[in-house]
Amino acid sequence: MPKRHAVVVGAGIGGLTAAIALHRRGWHVTVCERAPEPPTTGAGIGLAPNALRALDTIDVDAAHAAGSAVPTTMGLRRSDGQWLTRADTADMAARYGMPPIAVPRPALAAALTAALPPEALRYGTAVTAVDDAAGRPTIRTEAGPDLPADLVVAADGIHSPLRRAYFPAHPGLHYIGETAWRTIVDAPDLRIPAMSETWGRGERFGVTPLTDGRFYLYATAVVPAGTRSADPRAELRHRFGSWHDPIPALLDRVGRLDPADVLQNDLYDLAAPLPALHHGRIAWLGDAAHAMAPNLGQGGCQAIEDAVLLAHLLPAGDGGDSTDSVPAALAAYTAARRDRTDAVRVRARRVGRLGALRNPLAVAARDLAVRATPARLALRGMDDLFNGFRLPG
């Protein structure tokens, strides 16, 4: 009996994870990605314990495969360098079984790609439409020919054309009022042991250690959508050059980069939850399903959870059962994931509002409240995120 066929639309972290999980379940998998080749540049990604636990269930060791760095501490700071809250990663590892790690996004994508058969990946293949009117989806691409499938995984990103096509009444994306810059720099001589995010007035700056003396840097500012400067390196220096050490030294390294290596994107999340995370034989995951602000570091983590749980709920790919259980499995996927992912989306938006405060009195009150919260209580507040991944049964 032929294997069931899944077409994954999009080769981001969520799409690749779904492809691996389905491949492990015996499905024949085709991944269609509009980009002409795998990414070689990009920023970093944090993998929290919930995402690492999900990857473990499909035998993917992200730390080993992609290279990772574990900071000694994590916390929030003021622009003058004073810590507002701080936690040892050893305490996090003791509480959650493992510490969070950070990896370069291209390295993680390469590691996930290596776990798939080479023929599964089709770069330069943009999906133009999915027709599921006949009960079995047909995927149309610019490259042709059409691909019949038993399942379509829509991992086509925050601007998901498939989401717009199948949920035309949904309000779509919501601009959260901030733009973000992201890049990676080499700075082994700085020996920065901590992962930190610094909050100012309507601005934030994050420092995340990666492997081999590299650092993933990100920054945000409250600006109108579409705001751009001629040179993002100069813009970052202007906004953050007077902040605490080691930010000025890191900005010196940013100044040596090609401007194209500093990514800038306005930040959006989904304006409202989708009515369901599936339609017929199509399942949405990651940003396509529940785009969220990056304030909790959970966007990629929730996509990984989606992918692993989706494959777990689906029947094995050998087609051996006498009834077609794919539609029922997708309904179970919506039931299992919709409320959790929407709760994370809403929480990320609320945290972002705190970080984006500009009024001096409101900023002072915010900082005082964060400092007054005991570290153990702040860590406990992450339990539902970091311990929230479970496979049914």
Short mmCIF file of C-alpha atoms in Angstrom, two decimals:
data_model
loop_
_atom_site.label_atom_id
_atom_site.label_comp_id
_atom_site.label_asym_id
_atom_site.label_seq_id
_atom_site.Cartn_x
_atom_site.Cartn_y
_atom_site.Cartn_z
CA MET A 1 0.00 0.00 0.00
CA PRO A 2 1.48 3.42 -0.94
CA LYS A 3 2.52 5.78 1.79
CA ARG A 4 0.42 8.77 2.68
CA HIS A 5 1.81 11.94 1.15
CA ALA A 6 2.19 15.24 3.04
CA VAL A 7 3.14 18.50 1.35
CA VAL A 8 4.67 21.07 3.67
CA VAL A 9 4.44 24.63 2.39
CA GLY A 10 7.45 26.51 3.75
CA ALA A 11 10.91 25.40 4.90
CA GLY A 12 11.18 27.51 8.03
CA ILE A 13 11.85 26.00 11.45
CA GLY A 14 8.23 24.89 11.91
CA GLY A 15 7.87 23.46 8.42
CA LEU A 16 11.13 21.52 8.60
CA THR A 17 10.23 20.16 12.05
CA ALA A 18 6.84 19.03 10.76
CA ALA A 19 8.51 17.35 7.79
CA ILE A 20 10.89 15.45 10.07
CA ALA A 21 8.13 14.41 12.47
CA LEU A 22 5.96 13.14 9.61
CA HIS A 23 8.91 11.39 7.99
CA ARG A 24 9.55 9.62 11.30
CA ARG A 25 5.89 8.52 11.25
CA GLY A 26 6.37 6.90 7.86
CA TRP A 27 4.86 9.59 5.66
CA HIS A 28 6.21 10.49 2.25
CA VAL A 29 7.01 14.19 2.61
CA THR A 30 7.54 16.98 0.09
CA VAL A 31 8.61 20.43 1.31
CA CYS A 32 7.92 23.31 -1.08
CA GLU A 33 9.91 26.47 -0.38
CA ARG A 34 9.74 29.59 -2.51
CA ALA A 35 13.31 30.68 -1.68
CA PRO A 36 15.84 29.48 -4.25
CA GLU A 37 18.18 27.91 -1.67
CA PRO A 38 18.55 27.27 2.07
CA PRO A 39 19.34 30.31 4.23
CA THR A 40 23.01 31.05 4.83
CA THR A 41 22.60 34.28 6.77
CA GLY A 42 20.18 35.40 9.44
CA ALA A 43 19.79 35.94 13.12
CA GLY A 44 19.61 33.68 16.13
CA ILE A 45 16.79 31.75 17.73
CA GLY A 46 16.22 30.82 21.35
CA LEU A 47 15.03 27.31 22.14
CA ALA A 48 13.28 27.10 25.48
CA PRO A 49 12.88 23.81 27.40
CA ASN A 50 9.42 23.20 25.90
CA ALA A 51 10.82 23.31 22.35
CA LEU A 52 13.85 21.19 23.25
CA ARG A 53 11.56 18.61 24.86
CA ALA A 54 9.42 18.53 21.71
CA LEU A 55 12.47 18.05 19.49
CA ASP A 56 13.68 15.24 21.74
CA THR A 57 10.51 13.29 20.99
CA ILE A 58 11.45 13.16 17.30
CA ASP A 59 15.12 12.41 18.02
CA VAL A 60 16.48 15.83 17.10
CA ASP A 61 19.26 17.06 19.37
CA ALA A 62 19.34 20.74 18.50
CA ALA A 63 22.22 21.55 20.84
CA HIS A 64 24.46 18.93 19.26
CA ALA A 65 23.34 19.42 15.68
CA ALA A 66 23.30 23.21 15.46
CA GLY A 67 25.81 24.20 18.12
CA SER A 68 24.52 26.10 21.10
CA ALA A 69 25.51 28.39 23.90
CA VAL A 70 24.17 28.28 27.45
CA PRO A 71 24.59 31.61 29.25
CA THR A 72 25.33 31.63 32.97
CA THR A 73 22.51 34.06 33.73
CA MET A 74 19.46 35.55 32.06
CA GLY A 75 17.62 38.72 32.98
CA LEU A 76 16.35 42.24 32.42
CA ARG A 77 18.38 45.43 32.84
CA ARG A 78 17.85 49.19 32.75
CA SER A 79 19.66 51.34 30.22
CA ASP A 80 22.19 52.33 32.93
CA GLY A 81 23.04 48.65 33.42
CA GLN A 82 21.23 48.01 36.69
CA TRP A 83 19.67 44.56 36.80
CA LEU A 84 15.90 44.51 37.26
CA THR A 85 15.69 40.74 37.52
CA ARG A 86 18.15 37.92 36.99
CA ALA A 87 18.08 34.11 37.11
CA ASP A 88 20.87 31.54 36.97
CA THR A 89 20.46 29.11 34.11
CA ALA A 90 21.53 26.34 36.51
CA ASP A 91 18.35 27.04 38.48
CA MET A 92 16.34 26.90 35.27
CA ALA A 93 17.93 23.58 34.32
CA ALA A 94 17.10 22.19 37.77
CA ARG A 95 13.51 23.33 37.52
CA TYR A 96 12.80 22.36 33.89
CA GLY A 97 15.24 19.53 33.28
CA MET A 98 17.33 21.55 30.82
CA PRO A 99 18.33 25.16 30.29
CA PRO A 100 17.23 27.26 27.34
CA ILE A 101 19.79 27.48 24.55
CA ALA A 102 20.42 29.84 21.65
CA VAL A 103 21.51 28.78 18.18
CA PRO A 104 22.10 30.54 14.85
CA ARG A 105 18.92 30.15 12.84
CA PRO A 106 20.71 29.07 9.60
CA ALA A 107 22.60 26.38 11.52
CA LEU A 108 19.38 25.04 13.03
CA ALA A 109 17.70 25.03 9.61
CA ALA A 110 20.68 23.12 8.17
CA ALA A 111 20.55 20.57 10.99
CA LEU A 112 16.84 19.99 10.46
CA THR A 113 17.30 19.72 6.70
CA ALA A 114 19.99 17.06 7.19
CA ALA A 115 17.41 14.87 8.96
CA LEU A 116 15.28 14.67 5.80
CA PRO A 117 15.80 12.70 2.58
CA PRO A 118 17.41 15.04 0.02
CA GLU A 119 14.56 14.52 -2.41
CA ALA A 120 12.06 15.85 0.12
CA LEU A 121 13.23 19.47 -0.27
CA ARG A 122 12.14 21.52 -3.27
CA TYR A 123 13.62 25.01 -3.19
CA GLY A 124 12.51 27.60 -5.71
CA THR A 125 9.02 26.07 -5.64
CA ALA A 126 6.38 28.65 -4.76
CA VAL A 127 2.93 27.26 -3.98
CA THR A 128 0.30 29.31 -5.78
CA ALA A 129 -2.86 27.56 -4.54
CA VAL A 130 -4.20 24.53 -2.71
CA ASP A 131 -7.44 23.03 -3.97
CA ASP A 132 -9.09 20.68 -1.48
CA ALA A 133 -12.61 20.83 -2.87
CA ALA A 134 -12.52 17.21 -4.05
CA GLY A 135 -11.61 15.84 -0.61
CA ARG A 136 -7.94 15.22 -1.44
CA PRO A 137 -5.80 18.33 -1.76
CA THR A 138 -4.04 19.31 -4.95
CA ILE A 139 -1.10 21.67 -4.57
CA ARG A 140 -0.38 23.97 -7.47
CA THR A 141 3.08 25.48 -7.84
CA GLU A 142 4.83 27.84 -10.20
CA ALA A 143 7.29 25.05 -11.01
CA GLY A 144 4.57 22.47 -11.81
CA PRO A 145 3.28 19.80 -12.10
CA ASP A 146 0.46 19.69 -9.54
CA LEU A 147 1.07 17.64 -6.39
CA PRO A 148 -1.70 15.44 -4.96
CA ALA A 149 -1.53 14.99 -1.19
CA ASP A 150 -3.29 13.42 1.76
CA LEU A 151 -2.29 16.36 3.96
CA VAL A 152 -1.07 19.93 3.50
CA VAL A 153 0.91 21.61 6.27
CA ALA A 154 0.68 25.38 5.85
CA ALA A 155 3.93 26.67 7.34
CA ASP A 156 4.08 29.60 4.95
CA GLY A 157 4.89 32.30 7.47
CA ILE A 158 3.39 35.38 9.02
CA HIS A 159 1.94 36.65 5.73
CA SER A 160 0.55 33.17 4.92
CA PRO A 161 -1.27 33.26 1.55
CA LEU A 162 -3.02 30.03 2.51
CA ARG A 163 -4.37 31.60 5.71
CA ARG A 164 -5.76 34.51 3.71
CA ALA A 165 -7.27 32.18 1.13
CA TYR A 166 -9.07 29.91 3.57
CA PHE A 167 -9.96 32.43 6.28
CA PRO A 168 -10.90 35.49 4.19
CA ALA A 169 -13.04 37.02 6.96
CA HIS A 170 -10.22 36.97 9.50
CA PRO A 171 -8.86 40.45 10.37
CA GLY A 172 -5.29 39.36 9.64
CA LEU A 173 -2.23 40.96 11.15
CA HIS A 174 -1.95 43.67 13.80
CA TYR A 175 1.03 46.06 13.94
CA ILE A 176 2.19 46.12 17.54
CA GLY A 177 3.81 49.53 17.18
CA GLU A 178 7.49 48.56 17.08
CA THR A 179 10.19 47.83 14.57
CA ALA A 180 13.05 45.41 15.29
CA TRP A 181 16.66 45.11 14.18
CA ARG A 182 18.51 41.78 14.33
CA THR A 183 22.04 40.68 13.53
CA ILE A 184 24.92 38.43 14.60
CA VAL A 185 28.40 39.72 15.46
CA ASP A 186 31.75 38.12 16.30
CA ALA A 187 33.08 39.34 19.63
CA PRO A 188 34.94 36.51 21.43
CA ASP A 189 37.17 39.01 23.25
CA LEU A 190 34.21 40.56 25.08
CA ARG A 191 33.48 37.35 27.02
CA ILE A 192 29.88 38.22 27.82
CA PRO A 193 28.40 35.40 29.94
CA ALA A 194 24.83 36.65 30.32
CA MET A 195 21.78 36.68 28.10
CA SER A 196 20.11 40.00 28.76
CA GLU A 197 17.41 42.33 27.54
CA THR A 198 17.64 46.00 28.45
CA TRP A 199 14.53 48.15 28.72
CA GLY A 200 14.59 51.89 28.17
CA ARG A 201 11.78 54.26 27.23
CA GLY A 202 10.12 52.80 24.16
CA GLU A 203 13.34 50.99 23.21
CA ARG A 204 14.90 47.62 24.04
CA PHE A 205 18.23 45.93 23.33
CA GLY A 206 18.91 42.20 23.65
CA VAL A 207 22.23 40.32 23.84
CA THR A 208 22.32 36.54 23.42
CA PRO A 209 25.58 34.53 23.43
CA LEU A 210 25.95 32.02 20.61
CA THR A 211 28.76 29.55 19.90
CA ASP A 212 32.34 30.45 19.03
CA GLY A 213 32.26 33.94 20.50
CA ARG A 214 29.34 35.14 18.39
CA PHE A 215 26.39 37.10 19.73
CA TYR A 216 22.84 37.44 18.50
CA LEU A 217 21.76 41.05 18.95
CA TYR A 218 18.28 42.48 18.63
CA ALA A 219 16.77 45.86 19.33
CA THR A 220 13.30 47.37 19.13
CA ALA A 221 11.88 50.89 19.03
CA VAL A 222 8.39 52.35 19.04
CA VAL A 223 8.00 53.94 15.60
CA PRO A 224 5.33 54.16 12.90
CA ALA A 225 5.17 51.16 10.56
CA GLY A 226 7.51 51.45 7.60
CA THR A 227 10.04 53.72 9.34
CA ARG A 228 13.49 53.13 7.87
CA SER A 229 16.86 54.87 8.08
CA ALA A 230 19.48 55.05 5.35
CA ASP A 231 21.99 53.12 7.49
CA PRO A 232 20.66 50.77 10.20
CA ARG A 233 24.10 50.62 11.83
CA ALA A 234 24.09 54.37 12.40
CA GLU A 235 20.51 54.22 13.62
CA LEU A 236 21.40 51.64 16.26
CA ARG A 237 24.42 53.67 17.34
CA HIS A 238 22.25 56.78 17.65
CA ARG A 239 19.59 55.03 19.72
CA PHE A 240 21.68 52.76 21.94
CA GLY A 241 25.28 54.01 21.86
CA SER A 242 25.01 55.63 25.31
CA TRP A 243 23.53 52.58 27.03
CA HIS A 244 25.44 50.39 29.48
CA ASP A 245 28.40 48.17 28.66
CA PRO A 246 28.83 45.98 26.66
CA ILE A 247 26.27 47.51 24.28
CA PRO A 248 28.60 50.23 22.88
CA ALA A 249 31.35 47.66 22.23
CA LEU A 250 28.88 45.36 20.49
CA LEU A 251 27.65 48.27 18.37
CA ASP A 252 31.26 48.84 17.30
CA ARG A 253 31.17 45.31 15.84
CA VAL A 254 27.83 46.04 14.18
CA GLY A 255 29.47 49.03 12.52
CA ARG A 256 31.90 46.69 10.75
CA LEU A 257 29.11 44.67 9.15
CA ASP A 258 27.62 45.16 5.73
CA PRO A 259 24.36 47.11 6.20
CA ALA A 260 22.51 44.22 4.55
CA ASP A 261 23.54 41.99 7.46
CA VAL A 262 21.41 44.05 9.85
CA LEU A 263 17.85 42.87 9.37
CA GLN A 264 14.94 45.18 10.11
CA ASN A 265 11.32 44.09 10.33
CA ASP A 266 8.24 45.76 11.72
CA LEU A 267 6.61 43.59 14.37
CA TYR A 268 3.17 42.12 13.83
CA ASP A 269 1.04 39.54 15.54
CA LEU A 270 -2.28 37.98 14.60
CA ALA A 271 -5.11 40.38 15.38
CA ALA A 272 -7.33 37.55 16.66
CA PRO A 273 -7.15 33.77 16.88
CA LEU A 274 -8.10 31.76 13.83
CA PRO A 275 -11.46 30.00 14.16
CA ALA A 276 -9.57 26.72 13.70
CA LEU A 277 -6.04 25.63 12.90
CA HIS A 278 -7.24 23.35 10.12
CA HIS A 279 -9.60 23.32 7.17
CA GLY A 280 -10.37 20.06 5.41
CA ARG A 281 -6.98 18.39 5.06
CA ILE A 282 -4.92 21.56 5.57
CA ALA A 283 -3.27 22.31 8.94
CA TRP A 284 -1.68 25.64 9.82
CA LEU A 285 1.28 25.96 12.17
CA GLY A 286 3.76 28.52 13.45
CA ASP A 287 3.45 32.12 12.30
CA ALA A 288 0.90 31.12 9.69
CA ALA A 289 -1.39 29.89 12.48
CA HIS A 290 -0.70 32.20 15.41
CA ALA A 291 1.84 34.90 14.63
CA MET A 292 2.99 36.42 17.91
CA ALA A 293 5.30 39.17 19.09
CA PRO A 294 8.82 37.96 19.94
CA ASN A 295 8.67 39.20 23.54
CA LEU A 296 8.62 35.75 25.15
CA GLY A 297 10.98 34.06 22.70
CA GLN A 298 8.21 31.56 21.96
CA GLY A 299 7.38 32.08 18.28
CA GLY A 300 9.71 29.38 16.99
CA CYS A 301 9.18 27.26 20.10
CA GLN A 302 5.42 27.14 19.58
CA ALA A 303 5.93 26.28 15.91
CA ILE A 304 8.06 23.31 16.98
CA GLU A 305 5.38 22.22 19.45
CA ASP A 306 2.75 22.50 16.68
CA ALA A 307 4.78 20.37 14.30
CA VAL A 308 5.55 17.57 16.72
CA LEU A 309 2.03 17.33 18.11
CA LEU A 310 0.46 17.42 14.64
CA ALA A 311 2.53 14.46 13.48
CA HIS A 312 1.85 12.60 16.73
CA LEU A 313 -1.92 12.91 16.29
CA LEU A 314 -1.93 11.86 12.64
CA PRO A 315 -2.09 8.20 11.61
CA ALA A 316 1.06 6.44 10.52
CA GLY A 317 2.06 7.06 6.95
CA ASP A 318 1.81 3.48 5.74
CA GLY A 319 -1.93 3.89 5.13
CA GLY A 320 -2.63 0.67 6.97
CA ASP A 321 -5.80 1.69 8.80
CA SER A 322 -9.08 0.78 7.16
CA THR A 323 -10.64 4.21 7.69
CA ASP A 324 -9.31 7.63 6.84
CA SER A 325 -8.50 9.23 10.17
CA VAL A 326 -6.69 12.32 8.88
CA PRO A 327 -9.64 14.76 9.23
CA ALA A 328 -10.31 13.62 12.78
CA ALA A 329 -6.63 14.01 13.63
CA LEU A 330 -6.63 17.59 12.35
CA ALA A 331 -9.69 18.40 14.46
CA ALA A 332 -7.82 17.01 17.47
CA TYR A 333 -4.83 19.18 16.54
CA THR A 334 -6.96 22.32 16.60
CA ALA A 335 -8.44 21.30 19.96
CA ALA A 336 -4.99 20.65 21.43
CA ARG A 337 -3.17 23.71 20.13
CA ARG A 338 -5.54 26.64 19.57
CA ASP A 339 -6.05 27.72 23.17
CA ARG A 340 -2.41 27.28 24.20
CA THR A 341 -0.96 29.17 21.27
CA ASP A 342 -3.47 31.99 21.59
CA ALA A 343 -2.71 32.36 25.29
CA VAL A 344 0.99 32.70 24.44
CA ARG A 345 0.16 35.23 21.69
CA VAL A 346 -1.84 37.40 24.10
CA ARG A 347 0.80 37.14 26.83
CA ALA A 348 3.57 38.12 24.40
CA ARG A 349 1.59 41.20 23.37
CA ARG A 350 1.12 42.25 27.00
CA VAL A 351 4.82 41.86 27.81
CA GLY A 352 5.63 43.93 24.75
CA ARG A 353 3.42 46.75 25.96
CA LEU A 354 5.41 46.89 29.20
CA GLY A 355 8.71 46.96 27.35
CA ALA A 356 7.46 49.68 24.99
CA LEU A 357 6.36 52.16 27.69
CA ARG A 358 7.70 55.67 27.09
CA ASN A 359 6.15 57.83 29.81
CA PRO A 360 8.84 58.42 32.47
CA LEU A 361 6.49 57.80 35.39
CA ALA A 362 5.12 54.62 33.82
CA VAL A 363 8.66 53.41 33.09
CA ALA A 364 9.74 54.07 36.69
CA ALA A 365 6.71 52.20 38.05
CA ARG A 366 7.34 49.29 35.69
CA ASP A 367 10.99 49.00 36.68
CA LEU A 368 10.12 49.18 40.37
CA ALA A 369 7.54 46.42 40.01
CA VAL A 370 9.96 44.14 38.15
CA ARG A 371 12.70 44.71 40.74
CA ALA A 372 10.29 44.00 43.59
CA THR A 373 9.31 40.60 42.20
CA PRO A 374 11.43 37.82 43.75
CA ALA A 375 13.45 35.88 41.18
CA ARG A 376 11.90 32.59 42.27
CA LEU A 377 8.40 33.96 41.57
CA ALA A 378 9.47 35.32 38.19
CA LEU A 379 10.88 31.92 37.28
CA ARG A 380 7.74 30.17 38.49
CA GLY A 381 5.78 32.41 36.15
CA MET A 382 7.41 30.60 33.22
CA ASP A 383 6.17 27.16 34.30
CA ASP A 384 3.17 27.12 31.99
CA LEU A 385 5.41 27.96 29.02
CA PHE A 386 8.41 25.76 29.72
CA ASN A 387 6.45 22.80 31.14
CA GLY A 388 3.49 23.22 28.81
CA PHE A 389 4.42 20.74 26.10
CA ARG A 390 2.83 17.31 26.47
CA LEU A 391 2.04 14.57 23.98
CA PRO A 392 -1.39 13.04 24.59
CA GLY A 393 -1.42 9.43 25.72
#
